Short mmCIF file of C-alpha atoms and ligand atoms in Angstrom, two decimals:
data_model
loop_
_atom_site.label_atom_id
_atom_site.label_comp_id
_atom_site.label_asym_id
_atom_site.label_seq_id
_atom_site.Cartn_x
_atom_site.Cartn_y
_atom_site.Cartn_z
CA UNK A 1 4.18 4.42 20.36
CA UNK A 2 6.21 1.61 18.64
CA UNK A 3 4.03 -1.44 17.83
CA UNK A 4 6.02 -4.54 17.88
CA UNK A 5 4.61 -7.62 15.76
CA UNK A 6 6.59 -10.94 17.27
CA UNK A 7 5.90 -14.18 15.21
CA UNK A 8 2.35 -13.08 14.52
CA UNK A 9 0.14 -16.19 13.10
CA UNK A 10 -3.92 -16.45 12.43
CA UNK A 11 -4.99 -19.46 11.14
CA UNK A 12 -9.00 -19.27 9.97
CA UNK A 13 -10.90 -23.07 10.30
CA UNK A 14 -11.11 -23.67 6.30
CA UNK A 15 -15.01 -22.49 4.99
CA UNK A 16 -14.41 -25.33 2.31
CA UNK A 17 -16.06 -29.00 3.08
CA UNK A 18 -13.49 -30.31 1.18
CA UNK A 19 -10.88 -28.71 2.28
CA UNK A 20 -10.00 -29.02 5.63
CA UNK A 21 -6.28 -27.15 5.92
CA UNK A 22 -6.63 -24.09 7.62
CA UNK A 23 -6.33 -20.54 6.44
CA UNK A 24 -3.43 -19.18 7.00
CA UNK A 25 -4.16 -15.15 7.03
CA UNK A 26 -0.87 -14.04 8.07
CA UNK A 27 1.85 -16.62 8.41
CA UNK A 28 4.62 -15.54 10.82
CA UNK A 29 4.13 -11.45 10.82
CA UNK A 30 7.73 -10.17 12.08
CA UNK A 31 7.74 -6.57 12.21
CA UNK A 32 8.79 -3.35 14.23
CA UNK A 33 6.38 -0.30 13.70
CA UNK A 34 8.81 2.79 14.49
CA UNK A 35 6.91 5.25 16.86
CA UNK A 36 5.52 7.32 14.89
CA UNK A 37 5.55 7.04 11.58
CA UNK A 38 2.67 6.18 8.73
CA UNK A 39 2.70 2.63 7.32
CA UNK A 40 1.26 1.21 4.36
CA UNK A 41 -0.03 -1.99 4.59
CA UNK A 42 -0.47 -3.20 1.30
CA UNK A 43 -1.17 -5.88 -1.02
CA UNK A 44 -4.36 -7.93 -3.21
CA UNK A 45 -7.55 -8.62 -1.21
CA UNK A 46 -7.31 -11.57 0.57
CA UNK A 47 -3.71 -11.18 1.55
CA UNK A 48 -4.18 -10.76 5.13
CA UNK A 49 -4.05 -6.89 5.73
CA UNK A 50 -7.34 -6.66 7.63
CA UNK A 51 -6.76 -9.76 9.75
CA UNK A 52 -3.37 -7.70 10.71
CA UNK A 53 -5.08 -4.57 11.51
CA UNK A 54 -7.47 -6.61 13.33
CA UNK A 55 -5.14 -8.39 15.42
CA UNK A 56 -3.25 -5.47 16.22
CA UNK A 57 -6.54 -3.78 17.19
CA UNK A 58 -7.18 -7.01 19.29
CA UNK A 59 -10.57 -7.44 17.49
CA UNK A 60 -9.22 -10.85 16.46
CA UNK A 61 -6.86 -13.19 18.63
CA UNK A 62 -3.40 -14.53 17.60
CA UNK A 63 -3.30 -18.26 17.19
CA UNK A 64 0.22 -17.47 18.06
CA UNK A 65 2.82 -14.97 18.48
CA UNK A 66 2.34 -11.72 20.43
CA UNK A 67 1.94 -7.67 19.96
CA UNK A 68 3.63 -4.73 22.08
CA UNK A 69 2.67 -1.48 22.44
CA UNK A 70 6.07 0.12 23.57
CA UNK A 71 7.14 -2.83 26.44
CA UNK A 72 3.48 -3.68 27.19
CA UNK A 73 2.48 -7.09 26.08
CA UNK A 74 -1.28 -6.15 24.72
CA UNK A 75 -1.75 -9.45 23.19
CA UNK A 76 -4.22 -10.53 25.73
CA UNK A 77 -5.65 -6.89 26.32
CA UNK A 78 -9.00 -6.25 25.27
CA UNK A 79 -9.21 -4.00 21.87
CA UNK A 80 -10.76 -0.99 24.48
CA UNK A 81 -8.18 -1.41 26.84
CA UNK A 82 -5.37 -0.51 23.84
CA UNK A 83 -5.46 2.67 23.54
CA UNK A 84 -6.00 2.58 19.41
CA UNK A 85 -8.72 4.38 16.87
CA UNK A 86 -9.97 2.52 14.38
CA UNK A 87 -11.05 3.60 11.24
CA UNK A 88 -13.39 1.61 8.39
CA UNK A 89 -13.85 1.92 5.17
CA UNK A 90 -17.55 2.13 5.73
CA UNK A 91 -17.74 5.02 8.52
CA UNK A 92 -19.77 2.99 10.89
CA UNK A 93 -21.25 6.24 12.30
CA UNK A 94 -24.51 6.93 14.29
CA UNK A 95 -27.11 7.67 12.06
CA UNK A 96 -29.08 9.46 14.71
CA UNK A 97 -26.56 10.86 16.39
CA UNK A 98 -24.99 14.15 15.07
CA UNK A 99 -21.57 14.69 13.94
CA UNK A 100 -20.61 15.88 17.44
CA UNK A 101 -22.72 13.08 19.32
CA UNK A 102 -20.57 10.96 17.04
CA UNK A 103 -17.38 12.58 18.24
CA UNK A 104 -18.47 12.86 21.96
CA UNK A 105 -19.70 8.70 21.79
CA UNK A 106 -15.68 7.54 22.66
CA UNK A 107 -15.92 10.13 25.45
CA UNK A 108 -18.45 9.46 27.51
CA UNK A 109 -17.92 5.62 27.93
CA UNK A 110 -14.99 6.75 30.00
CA UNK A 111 -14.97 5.43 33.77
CA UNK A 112 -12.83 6.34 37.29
CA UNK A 113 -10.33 8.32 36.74
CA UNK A 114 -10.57 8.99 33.06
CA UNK A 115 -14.15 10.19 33.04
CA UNK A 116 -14.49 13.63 31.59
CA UNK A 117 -16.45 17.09 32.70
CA UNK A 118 -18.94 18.06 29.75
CA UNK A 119 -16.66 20.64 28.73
CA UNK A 120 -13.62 18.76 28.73
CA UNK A 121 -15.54 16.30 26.20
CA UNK A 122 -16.99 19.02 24.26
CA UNK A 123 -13.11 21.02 24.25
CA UNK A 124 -11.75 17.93 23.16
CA UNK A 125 -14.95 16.95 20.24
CA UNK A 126 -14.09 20.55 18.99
CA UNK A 127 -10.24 20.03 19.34
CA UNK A 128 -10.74 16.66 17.29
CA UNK A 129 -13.43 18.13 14.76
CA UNK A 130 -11.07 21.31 14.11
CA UNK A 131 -8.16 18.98 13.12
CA UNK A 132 -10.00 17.05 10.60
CA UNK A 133 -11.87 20.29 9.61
CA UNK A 134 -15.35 19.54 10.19
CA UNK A 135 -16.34 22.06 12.95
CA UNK A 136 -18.45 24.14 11.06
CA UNK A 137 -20.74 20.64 10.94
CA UNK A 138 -21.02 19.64 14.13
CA UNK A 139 -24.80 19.85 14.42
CA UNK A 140 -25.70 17.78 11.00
CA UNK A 141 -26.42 14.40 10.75
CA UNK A 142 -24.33 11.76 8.99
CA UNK A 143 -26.92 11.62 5.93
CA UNK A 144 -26.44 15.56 5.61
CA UNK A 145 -22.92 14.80 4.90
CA UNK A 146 -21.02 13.85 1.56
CA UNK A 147 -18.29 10.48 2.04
CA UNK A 148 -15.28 12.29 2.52
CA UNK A 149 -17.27 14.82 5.19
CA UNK A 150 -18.45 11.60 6.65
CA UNK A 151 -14.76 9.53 6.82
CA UNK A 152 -13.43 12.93 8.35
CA UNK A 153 -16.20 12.30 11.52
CA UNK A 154 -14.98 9.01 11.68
CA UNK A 155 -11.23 9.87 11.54
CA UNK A 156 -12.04 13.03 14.31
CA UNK A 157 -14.28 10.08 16.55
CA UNK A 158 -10.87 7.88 16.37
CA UNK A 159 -9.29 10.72 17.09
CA UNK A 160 -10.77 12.11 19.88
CA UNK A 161 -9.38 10.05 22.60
CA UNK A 162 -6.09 10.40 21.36
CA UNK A 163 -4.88 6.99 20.38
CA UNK A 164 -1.55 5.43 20.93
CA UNK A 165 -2.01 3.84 17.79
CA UNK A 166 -4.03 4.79 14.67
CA UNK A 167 -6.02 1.87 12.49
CA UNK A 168 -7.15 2.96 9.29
CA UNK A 169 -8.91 -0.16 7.06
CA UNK A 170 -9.11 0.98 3.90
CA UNK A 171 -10.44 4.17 4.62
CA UNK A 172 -10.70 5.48 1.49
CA UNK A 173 -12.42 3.06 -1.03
CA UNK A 174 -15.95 4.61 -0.63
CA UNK A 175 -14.85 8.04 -1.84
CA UNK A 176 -14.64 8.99 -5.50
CA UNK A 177 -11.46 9.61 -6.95
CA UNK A 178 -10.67 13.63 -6.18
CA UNK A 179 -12.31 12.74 -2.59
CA UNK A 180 -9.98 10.13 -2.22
CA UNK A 181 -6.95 12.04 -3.36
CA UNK A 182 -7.68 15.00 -0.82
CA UNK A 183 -8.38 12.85 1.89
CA UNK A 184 -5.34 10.66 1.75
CA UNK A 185 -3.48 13.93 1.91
CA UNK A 186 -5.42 15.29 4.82
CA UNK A 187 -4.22 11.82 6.60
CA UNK A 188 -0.76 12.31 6.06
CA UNK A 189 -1.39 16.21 7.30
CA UNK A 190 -3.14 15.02 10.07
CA UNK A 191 -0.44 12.39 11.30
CA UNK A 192 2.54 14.93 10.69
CA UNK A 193 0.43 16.75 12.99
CA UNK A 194 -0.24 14.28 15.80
CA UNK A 195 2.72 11.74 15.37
CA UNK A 196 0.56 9.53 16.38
CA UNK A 197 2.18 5.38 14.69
CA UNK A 198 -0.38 4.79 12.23
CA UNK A 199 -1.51 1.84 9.95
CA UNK A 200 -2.94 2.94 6.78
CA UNK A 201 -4.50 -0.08 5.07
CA UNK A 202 -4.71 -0.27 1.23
CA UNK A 203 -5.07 -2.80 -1.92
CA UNK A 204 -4.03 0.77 -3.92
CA UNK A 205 -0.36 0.67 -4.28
CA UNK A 206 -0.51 4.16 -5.25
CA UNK A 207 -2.13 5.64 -2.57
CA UNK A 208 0.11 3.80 0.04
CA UNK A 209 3.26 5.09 -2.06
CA UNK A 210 2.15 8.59 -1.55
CA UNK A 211 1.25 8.86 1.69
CA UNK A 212 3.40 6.18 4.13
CA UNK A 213 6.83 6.12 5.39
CA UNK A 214 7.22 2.51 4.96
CA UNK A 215 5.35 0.09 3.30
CA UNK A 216 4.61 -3.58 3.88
CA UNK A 217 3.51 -5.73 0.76
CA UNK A 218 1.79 -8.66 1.50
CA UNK A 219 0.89 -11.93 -0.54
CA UNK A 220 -0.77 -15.07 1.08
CA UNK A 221 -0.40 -14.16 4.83
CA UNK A 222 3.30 -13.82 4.06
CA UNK A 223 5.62 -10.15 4.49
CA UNK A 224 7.11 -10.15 0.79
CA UNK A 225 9.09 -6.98 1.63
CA UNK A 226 9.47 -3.85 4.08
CA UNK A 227 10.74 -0.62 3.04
CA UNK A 228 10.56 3.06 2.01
CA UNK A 229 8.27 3.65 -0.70
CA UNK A 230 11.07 4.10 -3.29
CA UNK A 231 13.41 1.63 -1.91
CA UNK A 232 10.68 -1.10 -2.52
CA UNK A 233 9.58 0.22 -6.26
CA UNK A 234 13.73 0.28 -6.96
CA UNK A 235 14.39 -2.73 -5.59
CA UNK A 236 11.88 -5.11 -5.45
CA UNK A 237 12.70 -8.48 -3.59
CA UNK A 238 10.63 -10.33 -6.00
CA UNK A 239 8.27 -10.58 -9.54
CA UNK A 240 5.51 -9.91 -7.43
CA UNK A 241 6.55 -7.06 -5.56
CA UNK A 242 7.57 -5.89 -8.85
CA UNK A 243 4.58 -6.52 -10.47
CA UNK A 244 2.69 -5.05 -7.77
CA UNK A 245 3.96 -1.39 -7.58
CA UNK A 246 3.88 0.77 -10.54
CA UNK A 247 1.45 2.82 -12.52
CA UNK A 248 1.75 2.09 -15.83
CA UNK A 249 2.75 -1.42 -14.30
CA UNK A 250 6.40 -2.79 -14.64
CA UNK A 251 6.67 -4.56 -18.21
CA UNK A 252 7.51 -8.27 -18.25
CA UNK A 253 9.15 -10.37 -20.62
CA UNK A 254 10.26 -13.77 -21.15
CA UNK A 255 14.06 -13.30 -21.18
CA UNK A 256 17.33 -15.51 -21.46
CA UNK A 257 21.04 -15.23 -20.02
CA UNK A 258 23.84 -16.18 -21.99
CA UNK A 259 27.50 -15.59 -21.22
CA UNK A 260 26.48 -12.57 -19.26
CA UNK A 261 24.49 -11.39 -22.18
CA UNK A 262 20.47 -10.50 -21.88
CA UNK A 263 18.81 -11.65 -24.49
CA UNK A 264 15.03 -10.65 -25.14
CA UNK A 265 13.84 -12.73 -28.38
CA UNK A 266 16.95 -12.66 -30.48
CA UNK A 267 17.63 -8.74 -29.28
CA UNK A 268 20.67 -8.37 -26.99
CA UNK A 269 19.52 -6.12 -24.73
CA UNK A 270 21.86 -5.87 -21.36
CA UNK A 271 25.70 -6.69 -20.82
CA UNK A 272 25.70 -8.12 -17.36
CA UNK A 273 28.66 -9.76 -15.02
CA UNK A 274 28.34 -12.48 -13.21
CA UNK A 275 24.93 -13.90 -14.13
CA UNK A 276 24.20 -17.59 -14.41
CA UNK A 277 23.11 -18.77 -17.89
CA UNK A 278 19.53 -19.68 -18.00
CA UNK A 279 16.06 -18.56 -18.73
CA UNK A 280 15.16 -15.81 -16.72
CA UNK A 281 11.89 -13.08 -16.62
CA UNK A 282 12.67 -9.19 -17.34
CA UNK A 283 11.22 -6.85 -15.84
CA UNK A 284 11.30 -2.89 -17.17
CA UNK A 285 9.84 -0.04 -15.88
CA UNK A 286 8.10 1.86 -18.27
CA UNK A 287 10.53 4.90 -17.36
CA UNK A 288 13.23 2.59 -18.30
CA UNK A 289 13.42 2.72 -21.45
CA UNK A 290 15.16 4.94 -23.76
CA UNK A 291 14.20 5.71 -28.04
CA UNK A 292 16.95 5.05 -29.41
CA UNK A 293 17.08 4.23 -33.45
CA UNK A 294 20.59 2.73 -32.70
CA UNK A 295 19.12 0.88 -29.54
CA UNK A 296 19.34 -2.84 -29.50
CA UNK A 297 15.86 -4.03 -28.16
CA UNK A 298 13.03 -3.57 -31.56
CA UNK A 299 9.27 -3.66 -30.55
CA UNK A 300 6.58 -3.20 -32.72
CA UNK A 301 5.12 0.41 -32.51
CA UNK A 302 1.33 0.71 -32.05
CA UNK A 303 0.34 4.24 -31.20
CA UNK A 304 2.12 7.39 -28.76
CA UNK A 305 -0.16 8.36 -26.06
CA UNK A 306 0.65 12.01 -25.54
CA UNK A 307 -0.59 12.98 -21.94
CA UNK A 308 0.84 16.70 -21.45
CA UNK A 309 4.40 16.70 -19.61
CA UNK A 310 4.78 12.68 -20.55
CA UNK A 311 4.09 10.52 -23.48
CA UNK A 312 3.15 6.70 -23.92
CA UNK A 313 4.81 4.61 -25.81
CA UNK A 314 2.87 1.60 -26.57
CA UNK A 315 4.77 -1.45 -28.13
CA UNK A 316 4.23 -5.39 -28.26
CA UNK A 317 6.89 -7.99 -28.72
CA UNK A 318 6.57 -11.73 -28.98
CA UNK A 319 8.35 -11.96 -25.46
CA UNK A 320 6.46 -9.81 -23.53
CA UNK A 321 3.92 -11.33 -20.75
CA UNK A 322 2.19 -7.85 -21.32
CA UNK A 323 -0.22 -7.83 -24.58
CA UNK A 324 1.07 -4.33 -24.64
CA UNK A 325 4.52 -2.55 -23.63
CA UNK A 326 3.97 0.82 -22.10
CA UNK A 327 7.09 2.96 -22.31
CA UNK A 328 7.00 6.06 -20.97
CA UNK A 329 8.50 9.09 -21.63
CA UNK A 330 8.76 12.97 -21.92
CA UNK A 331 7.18 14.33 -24.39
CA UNK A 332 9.89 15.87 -26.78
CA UNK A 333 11.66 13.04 -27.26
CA UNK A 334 8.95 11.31 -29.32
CA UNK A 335 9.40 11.36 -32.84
CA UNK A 336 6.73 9.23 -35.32
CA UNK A 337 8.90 6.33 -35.65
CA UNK A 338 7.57 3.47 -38.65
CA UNK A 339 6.37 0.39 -37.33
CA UNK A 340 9.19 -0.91 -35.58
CA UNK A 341 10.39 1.35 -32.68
CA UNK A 342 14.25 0.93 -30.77
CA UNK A 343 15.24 1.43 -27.31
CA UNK A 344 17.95 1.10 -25.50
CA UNK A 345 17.47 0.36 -21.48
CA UNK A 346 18.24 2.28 -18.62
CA UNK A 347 20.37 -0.76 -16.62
CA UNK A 348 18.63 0.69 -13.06
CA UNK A 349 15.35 0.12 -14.51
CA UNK A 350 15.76 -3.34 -15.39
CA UNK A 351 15.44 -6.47 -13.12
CA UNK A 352 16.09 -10.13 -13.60
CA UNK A 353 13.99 -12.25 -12.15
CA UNK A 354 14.54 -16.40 -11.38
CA UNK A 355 12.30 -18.27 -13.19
CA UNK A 356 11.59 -20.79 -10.57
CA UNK A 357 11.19 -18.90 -7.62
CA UNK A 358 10.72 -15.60 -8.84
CA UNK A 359 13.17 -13.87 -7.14
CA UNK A 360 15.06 -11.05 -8.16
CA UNK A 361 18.41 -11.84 -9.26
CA UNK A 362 21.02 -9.08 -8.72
CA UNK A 363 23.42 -7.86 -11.33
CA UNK A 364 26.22 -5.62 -12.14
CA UNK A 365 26.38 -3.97 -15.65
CA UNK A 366 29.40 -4.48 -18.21
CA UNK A 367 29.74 -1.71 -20.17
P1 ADP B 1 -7.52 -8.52 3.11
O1 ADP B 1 -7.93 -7.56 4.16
O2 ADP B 1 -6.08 -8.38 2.73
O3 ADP B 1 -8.40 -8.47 1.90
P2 ADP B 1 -8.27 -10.55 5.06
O4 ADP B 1 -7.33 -10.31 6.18
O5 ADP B 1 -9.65 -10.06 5.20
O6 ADP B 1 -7.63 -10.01 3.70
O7 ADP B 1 -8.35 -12.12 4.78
C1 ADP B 1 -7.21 -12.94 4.66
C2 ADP B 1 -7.63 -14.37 4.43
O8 ADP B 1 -8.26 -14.89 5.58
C3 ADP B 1 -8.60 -14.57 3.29
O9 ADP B 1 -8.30 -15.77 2.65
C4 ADP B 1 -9.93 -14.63 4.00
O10 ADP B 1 -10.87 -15.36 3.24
C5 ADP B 1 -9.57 -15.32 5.27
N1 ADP B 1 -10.45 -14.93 6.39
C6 ADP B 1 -10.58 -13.69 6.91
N2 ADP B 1 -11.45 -13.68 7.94
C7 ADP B 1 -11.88 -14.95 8.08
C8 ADP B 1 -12.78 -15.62 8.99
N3 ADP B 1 -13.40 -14.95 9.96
N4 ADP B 1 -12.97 -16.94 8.82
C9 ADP B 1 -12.32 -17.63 7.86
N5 ADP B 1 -11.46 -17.09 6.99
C10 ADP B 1 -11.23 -15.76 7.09
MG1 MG B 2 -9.52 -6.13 4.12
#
């Protein structure tokens, strides 16, 4: 089912006496969800990513713009009446119930024509339960159940009606870290296996990387940029988008263009065409960088972090918005340097930024 997101605005009544300006928790959402596919929602808390999911659920109201499912208009269809699943990051199951009263609860709510035999309900509670696999549980309780058992009952009850559209709200922040990285792949398994258009959630950029087909990073309400995982980490539209994807994090430093030369400090880093003079921000991924004792850009060297396959790197300059520089690279190309290490830069790795509006300023390379 494509999910089509026209104009999409929800303004809050401001919580703050003195300020009376609404909140604007997403400003103007534009957006096509292909049928489907898995998309990240991502960005800080705050941004806006839960009112979306709610809207799109119908749980919250547009104060303007409108949703369709496919052609339908569900903008003023009740959230039961969509045809999604929703899924929380706190469960939200029936403690008294057991897993496959859990399941079954979606079921038997149905009425007319959709109302189910018992063993339809129970053939499709198994069906569900088998997919996330948790059949061998159905007769526990939730509090017999570790986190990840627990979101795979909720996933299987959001499931079990077979959704047009999948809602997943952070699903994953309640699960320790191995939990969390086995049941983000399950997920993506799971909607492979279903195709059912699904909106994963997520203030983790690393977690939406891994798992969607597109991602959508939000700041303040507002889209910053929409794109394949890789397309968005290689070309981000902006500092923060920049900023925002990336573990280690991007490395930022104060930076300055003169006659289509980069100059960090007083190192001349880049040969560029076509860029304005003027102060500028750099940004470098940490896989951007190259040693190099012949390399134009000097940092000070303050330890390698060796970490098997890959080493760290770790630097500071006087430019860098970073306290530390994390370069990162493989392992047998580190040799103990003294106290001042070189790189060179790898020109794909590097992005300009405008100082002003912090938007990425596209260059060609002069070699
Ligand atoms: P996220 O899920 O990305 O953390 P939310 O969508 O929950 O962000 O919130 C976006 C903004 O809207 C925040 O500034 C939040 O404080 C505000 N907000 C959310 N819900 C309400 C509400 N019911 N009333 C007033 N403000 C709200
Ligand atoms: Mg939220």
């Amino acid at each position: 089912m494509e999910v089509v997101l026209q104009n999409l605005t929800k303004k809050f009544p401001s919580r703050d006496r003195k300020k009376h300006e609404d909140v604007i928790a997403v400003d103007n959402f534009d957006f096509t969800i292909p049928d489907g596919k898995l998309i990240g929602l991502l960005g800080p808390s705050g941004c806006g990513k839960s009112t979306t999911l709610n809207l799109i659920s119908g749980l919250l109201k547009p104060t303007s713009g409108r949703i369709f499912f496919g052609e339908d208009d569900v903008t003023d269809i009740p959230p039961e009446s969509r045809g999604i699943g929703l899924v929380f990051q706190n469960y939200a199951l029936y403690p008294h119930l057991t897993v496959k009263q859990n399941i079954l609860f979606p079921l038997q709510n149905l009425k007319g024509k959709d109302k189910l035999s018992k063993e339809e309900m129970l053939d499709k509670a198994y069906e569900a339960a088998k997919l996330v696999q948790i059949d061998e549980l159905m007769d526990r309780k939730p509090g017999e159940l570790s986190g990840g058992q627990q979101q795979r009952v909720a996933i299987a009850r959001a499931l079990v009606k077979r959704p047009k559209v999948l809602l997943l709200d952070e699903p994953l922040s309640n699960l320790d870290a191995r939990l969390r990285l086995q049941t983000r792949e399950e997920i993506r398994r799971i909607q492979r296996e279903t195709k059912i258009t699904t909106i994963f959630v997520t203030h983790d950029q690393e977690e939406a990387m891994s798992i969607s087909d597109m991602i959508v990073v939000m700041k303040d309400g507002v889209v910053q940029q929409i794109g394949k995982p890789q397309d968005v980490y290689d070309s981000p539209v902006n500092l923060f988008v920049a900023k925002f994807l990336g573990t280690p994090p991007i490395n930022v430093f104060d930076g300055k263009m003169k006659e289509n030369i980069l100059y960090i400090g007083e190192d001349a880093v880049l040969h560029t065409k076509n860029v304005p003079d003027g102060e500028v921000y750099v940004g470098i991924r940490p896989e951007g960088f190259i040693l190099d004792e012949n390399g134009p850009f000097s940092c000070q060297l303050r330890s390698v972090e060796v970490m098997g396959r890959d080493s760290s790197v770790v630097a500071t300059n006087v430019a860098s918005l970073n306290p530390l520089i994390r370069a990162v690279m493989n392992t047998e190309h580190i040799v103990k340097t003294e106290e001042i290490v070189r790189f060179s830069l790898k020109p794909g790795k590097v992005f300009l930024f405008d100082r002003e509006s912090e938007e990425r300023i596209g260059f060609e390379v002069a070699l």
